Structure formats: C-alpha cells, structure tokens
PDB file of C-alpha atoms in Angstrom:
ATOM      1  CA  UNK A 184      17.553   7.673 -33.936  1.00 39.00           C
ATOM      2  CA  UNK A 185      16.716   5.565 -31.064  1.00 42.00           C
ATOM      3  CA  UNK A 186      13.313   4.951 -28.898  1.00 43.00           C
ATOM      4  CA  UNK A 187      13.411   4.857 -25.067  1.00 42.00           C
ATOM      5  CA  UNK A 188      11.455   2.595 -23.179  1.00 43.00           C
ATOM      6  CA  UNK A 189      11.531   4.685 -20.097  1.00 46.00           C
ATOM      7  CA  UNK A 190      11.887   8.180 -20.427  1.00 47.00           C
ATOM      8  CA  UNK A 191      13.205  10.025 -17.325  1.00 50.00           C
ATOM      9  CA  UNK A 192      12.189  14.063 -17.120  1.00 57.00           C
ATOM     10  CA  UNK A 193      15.070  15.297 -14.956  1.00 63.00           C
ATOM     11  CA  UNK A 194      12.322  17.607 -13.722  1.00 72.00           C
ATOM     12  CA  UNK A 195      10.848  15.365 -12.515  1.00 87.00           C
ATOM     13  CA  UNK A 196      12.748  15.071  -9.396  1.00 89.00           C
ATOM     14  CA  UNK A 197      10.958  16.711  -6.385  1.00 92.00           C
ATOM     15  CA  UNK A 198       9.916  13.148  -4.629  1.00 94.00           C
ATOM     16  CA  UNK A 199      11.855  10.576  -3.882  1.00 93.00           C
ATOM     17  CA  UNK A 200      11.168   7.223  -4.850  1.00 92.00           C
ATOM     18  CA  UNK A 201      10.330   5.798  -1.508  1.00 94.00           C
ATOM     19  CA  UNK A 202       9.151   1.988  -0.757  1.00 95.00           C
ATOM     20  CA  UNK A 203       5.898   1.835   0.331  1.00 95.00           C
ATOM     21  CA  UNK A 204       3.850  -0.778   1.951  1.00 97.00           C
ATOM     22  CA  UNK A 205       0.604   0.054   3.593  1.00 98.00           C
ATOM     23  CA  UNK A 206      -2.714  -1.915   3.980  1.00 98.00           C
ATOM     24  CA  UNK A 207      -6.430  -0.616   3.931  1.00 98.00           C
ATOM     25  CA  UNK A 208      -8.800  -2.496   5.571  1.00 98.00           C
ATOM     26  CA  UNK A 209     -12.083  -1.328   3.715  1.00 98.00           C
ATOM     27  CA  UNK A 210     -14.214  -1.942   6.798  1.00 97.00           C
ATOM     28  CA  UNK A 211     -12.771   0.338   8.781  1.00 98.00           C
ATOM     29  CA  UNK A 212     -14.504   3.651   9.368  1.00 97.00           C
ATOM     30  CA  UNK A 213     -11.916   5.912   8.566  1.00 97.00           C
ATOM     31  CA  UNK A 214     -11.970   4.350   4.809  1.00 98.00           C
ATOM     32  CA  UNK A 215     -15.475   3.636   3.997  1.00 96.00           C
ATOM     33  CA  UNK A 216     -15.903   6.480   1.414  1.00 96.00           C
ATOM     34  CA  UNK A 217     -13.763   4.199  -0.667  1.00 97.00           C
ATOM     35  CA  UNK A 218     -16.745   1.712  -0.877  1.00 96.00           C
ATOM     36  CA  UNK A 219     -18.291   4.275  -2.591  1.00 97.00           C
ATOM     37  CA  UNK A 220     -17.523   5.101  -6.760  1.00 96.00           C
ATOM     38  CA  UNK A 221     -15.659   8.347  -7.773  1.00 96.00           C
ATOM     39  CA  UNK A 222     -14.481   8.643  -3.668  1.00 97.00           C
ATOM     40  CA  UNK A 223     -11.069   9.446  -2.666  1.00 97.00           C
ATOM     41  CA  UNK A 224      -8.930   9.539   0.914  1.00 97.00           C
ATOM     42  CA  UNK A 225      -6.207  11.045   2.039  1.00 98.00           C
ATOM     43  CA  UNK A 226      -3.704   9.023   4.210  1.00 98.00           C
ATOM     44  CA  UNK A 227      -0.972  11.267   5.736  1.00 97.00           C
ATOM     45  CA  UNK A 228       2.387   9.928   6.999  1.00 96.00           C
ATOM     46  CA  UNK A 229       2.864   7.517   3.460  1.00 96.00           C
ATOM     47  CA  UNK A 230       5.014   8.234   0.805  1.00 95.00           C
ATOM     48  CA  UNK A 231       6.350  11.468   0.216  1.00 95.00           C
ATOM     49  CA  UNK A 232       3.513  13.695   1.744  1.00 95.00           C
ATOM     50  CA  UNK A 233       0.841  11.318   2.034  1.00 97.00           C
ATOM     51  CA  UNK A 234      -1.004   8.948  -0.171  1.00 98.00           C
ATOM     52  CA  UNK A 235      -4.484   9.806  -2.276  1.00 98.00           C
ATOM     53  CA  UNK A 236      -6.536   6.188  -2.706  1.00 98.00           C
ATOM     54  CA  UNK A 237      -9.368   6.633  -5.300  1.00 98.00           C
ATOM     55  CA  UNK A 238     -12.477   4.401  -5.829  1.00 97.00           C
ATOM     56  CA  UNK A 239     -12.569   4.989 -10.054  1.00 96.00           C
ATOM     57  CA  UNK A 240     -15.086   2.507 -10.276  1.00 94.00           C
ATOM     58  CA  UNK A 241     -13.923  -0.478 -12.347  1.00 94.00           C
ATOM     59  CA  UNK A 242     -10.652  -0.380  -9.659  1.00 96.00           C
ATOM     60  CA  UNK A 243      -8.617   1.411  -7.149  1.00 98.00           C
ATOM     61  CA  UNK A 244      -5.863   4.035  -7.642  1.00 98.00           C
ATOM     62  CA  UNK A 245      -3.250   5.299  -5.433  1.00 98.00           C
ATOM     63  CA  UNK A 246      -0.954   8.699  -5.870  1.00 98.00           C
ATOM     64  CA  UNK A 247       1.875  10.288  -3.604  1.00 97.00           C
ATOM     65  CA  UNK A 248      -0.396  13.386  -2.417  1.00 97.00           C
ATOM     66  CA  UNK A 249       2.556  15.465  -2.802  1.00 97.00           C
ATOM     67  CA  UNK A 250       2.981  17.659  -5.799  1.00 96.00           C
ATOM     68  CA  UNK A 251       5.361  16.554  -8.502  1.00 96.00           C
ATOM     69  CA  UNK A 252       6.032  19.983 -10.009  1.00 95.00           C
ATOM     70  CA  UNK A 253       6.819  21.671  -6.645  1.00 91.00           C
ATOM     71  CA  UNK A 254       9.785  21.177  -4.071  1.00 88.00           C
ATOM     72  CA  UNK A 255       8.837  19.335  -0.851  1.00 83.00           C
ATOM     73  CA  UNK A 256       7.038  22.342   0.897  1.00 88.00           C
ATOM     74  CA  UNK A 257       3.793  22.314   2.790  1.00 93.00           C
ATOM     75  CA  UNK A 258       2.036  24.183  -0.011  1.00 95.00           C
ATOM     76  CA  UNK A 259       2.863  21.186  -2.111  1.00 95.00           C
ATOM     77  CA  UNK A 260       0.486  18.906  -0.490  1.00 97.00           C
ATOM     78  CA  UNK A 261      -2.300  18.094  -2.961  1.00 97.00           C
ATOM     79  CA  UNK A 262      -5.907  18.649  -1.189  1.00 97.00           C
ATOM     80  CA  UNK A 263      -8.692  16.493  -2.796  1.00 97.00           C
ATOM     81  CA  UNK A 264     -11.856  18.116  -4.769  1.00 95.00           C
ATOM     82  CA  UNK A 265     -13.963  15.488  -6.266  1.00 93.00           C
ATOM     83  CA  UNK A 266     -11.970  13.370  -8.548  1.00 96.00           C
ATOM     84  CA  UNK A 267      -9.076  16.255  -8.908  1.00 97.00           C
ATOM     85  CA  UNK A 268      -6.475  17.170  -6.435  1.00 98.00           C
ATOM     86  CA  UNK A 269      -4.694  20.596  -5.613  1.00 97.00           C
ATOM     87  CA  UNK A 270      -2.450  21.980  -4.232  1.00 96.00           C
ATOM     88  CA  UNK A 271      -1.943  25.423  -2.520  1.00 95.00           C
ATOM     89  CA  UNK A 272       1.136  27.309  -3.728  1.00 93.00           C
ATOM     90  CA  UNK A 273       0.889  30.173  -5.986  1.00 91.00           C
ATOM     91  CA  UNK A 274       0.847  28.193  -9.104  1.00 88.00           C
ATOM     92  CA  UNK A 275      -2.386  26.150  -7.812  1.00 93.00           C
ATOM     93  CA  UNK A 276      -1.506  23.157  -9.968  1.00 96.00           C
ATOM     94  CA  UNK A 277      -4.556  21.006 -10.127  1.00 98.00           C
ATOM     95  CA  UNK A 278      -4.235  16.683 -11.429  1.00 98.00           C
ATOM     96  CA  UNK A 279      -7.178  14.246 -12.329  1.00 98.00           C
ATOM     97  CA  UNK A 280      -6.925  11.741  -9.523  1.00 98.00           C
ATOM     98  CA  UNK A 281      -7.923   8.831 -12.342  1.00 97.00           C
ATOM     99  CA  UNK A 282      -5.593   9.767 -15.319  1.00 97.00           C
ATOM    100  CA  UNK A 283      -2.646  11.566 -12.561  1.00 98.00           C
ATOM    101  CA  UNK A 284      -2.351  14.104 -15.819  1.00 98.00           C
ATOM    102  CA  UNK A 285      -2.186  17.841 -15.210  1.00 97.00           C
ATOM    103  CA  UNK A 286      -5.668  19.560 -15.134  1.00 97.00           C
ATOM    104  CA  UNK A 287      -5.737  23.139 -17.261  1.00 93.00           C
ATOM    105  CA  UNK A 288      -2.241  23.617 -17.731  1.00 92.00           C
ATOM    106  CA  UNK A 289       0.048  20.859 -19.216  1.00 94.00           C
ATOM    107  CA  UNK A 290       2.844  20.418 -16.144  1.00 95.00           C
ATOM    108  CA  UNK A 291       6.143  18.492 -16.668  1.00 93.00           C
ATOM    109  CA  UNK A 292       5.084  15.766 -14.634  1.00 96.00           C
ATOM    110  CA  UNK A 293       2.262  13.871 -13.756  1.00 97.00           C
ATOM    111  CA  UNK A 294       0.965  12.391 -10.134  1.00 97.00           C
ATOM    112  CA  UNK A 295       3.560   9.553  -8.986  1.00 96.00           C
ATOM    113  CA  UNK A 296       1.506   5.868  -8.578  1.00 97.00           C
ATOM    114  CA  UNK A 297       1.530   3.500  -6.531  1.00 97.00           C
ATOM    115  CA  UNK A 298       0.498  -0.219  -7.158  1.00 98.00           C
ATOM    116  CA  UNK A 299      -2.797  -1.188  -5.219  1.00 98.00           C
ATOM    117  CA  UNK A 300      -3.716  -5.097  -5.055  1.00 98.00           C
ATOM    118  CA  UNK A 301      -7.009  -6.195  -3.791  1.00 97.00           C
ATOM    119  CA  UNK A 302      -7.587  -9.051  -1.468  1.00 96.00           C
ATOM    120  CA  UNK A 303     -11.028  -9.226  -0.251  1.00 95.00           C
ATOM    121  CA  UNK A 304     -11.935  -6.377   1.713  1.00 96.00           C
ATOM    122  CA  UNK A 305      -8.298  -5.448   2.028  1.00 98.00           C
ATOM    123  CA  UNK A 306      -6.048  -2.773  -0.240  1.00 98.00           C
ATOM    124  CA  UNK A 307      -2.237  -3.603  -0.328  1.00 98.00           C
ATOM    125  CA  UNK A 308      -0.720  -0.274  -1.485  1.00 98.00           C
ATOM    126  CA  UNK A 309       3.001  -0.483  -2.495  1.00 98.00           C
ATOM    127  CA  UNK A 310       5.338   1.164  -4.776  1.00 95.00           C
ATOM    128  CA  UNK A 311       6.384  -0.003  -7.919  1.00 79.00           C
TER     129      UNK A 311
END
C-alpha cells in the first residue's frame, strides 16, 4: 500500500483552476471592512465566480466564491454571513470562510484557496 501526497477527488471538478492575479489596496473604500477582524468581501469578476477575502485576524484568506460541490450555475455563488459563506441552490451548502471545510454536512470538497501576500497596505491575491 502506497501514500499520496496529493490526493485528487474527481468530484471535485466543478471550477477550473484558473490563474489569478489581483491586488487590494486596503485604503480604498470599497475594502476597508477588511481592516477590521472576522470581516470578509466579496470581489466579483475573479476566479471562477468571484473571490471571498477574509480578515481571520492573525492573517488574510482568500476563496473562489463559487461553490465547489455545485456545477457553475448562478445558485452556486457563495453569499457571505459572518465568517461562513452560502450558497443558494436547493442543497444550501454552507463553508467556514477560515477553515474552507463544509459547515453541517460533510461535502466532498472544500472552498478552493487562493494565496494572499501582504505588502504594506496592499493584498496580492494569486492562485497557487
């Protein structure tokens, strides 16, 4: 018997592994809840359907805001609640926006990442 390093879940195949580049200039209006602990913001138009950037406290995260366990329909787009995201198709699945895990119901797959750098007041979001 053999281990795996990386482990791929062909289920796990409703976004596409796109490559992302985007900047957030924490100054900016439009992003100054993520000065803030336990904040998050949605930025449309990134990644598959969108991009989720959280403020965890000890460091950013960043998720594709569209829904892993769903095919690419508008239902699939994760809406933010606090530190937990949703989205709106019949199944309702629900994901901690710190651990990207499945909330209530284990799910095949979790939230895809992104890698977020800091430098200063800027966020460099790209994939991995």
């Amino acid at each position: 018997m053999g281990c795996a390093k990386n482990v791929v879940d062909n289920r796990c195949n409703f976004l596409l592994d796109l490559d992302i580049y985007y900047e957030i200039n924490l100054n900016l209006p439009q992003y100054s809840d993520l000065n803030f602990i336990s904040n998050s913001v949605y930025i449309p138009n990134v990644g598959n359907s969108g991009i989720i950037v959280v403020n965890s406290g000890s460091n950013f995260l960043a998720w594709d805001a569209g829904d892993p366990n769903h095919t690419n329909l508008p239902c699939a787009v994760l809406t933010i609640s606090g530190l937990e995201a949703s989205s709106s198709c019949a199944e309702q699945n629900t994901y901690s926006l710190i651990t990207g895990q499945s909330i209530g119901v284990a799910l095949n797959c979790s939230l895809k990442p992104y890698r977020v750098e800091t430098n200063g007041n800027v966020l460099i979001i790209t994939s991995f």
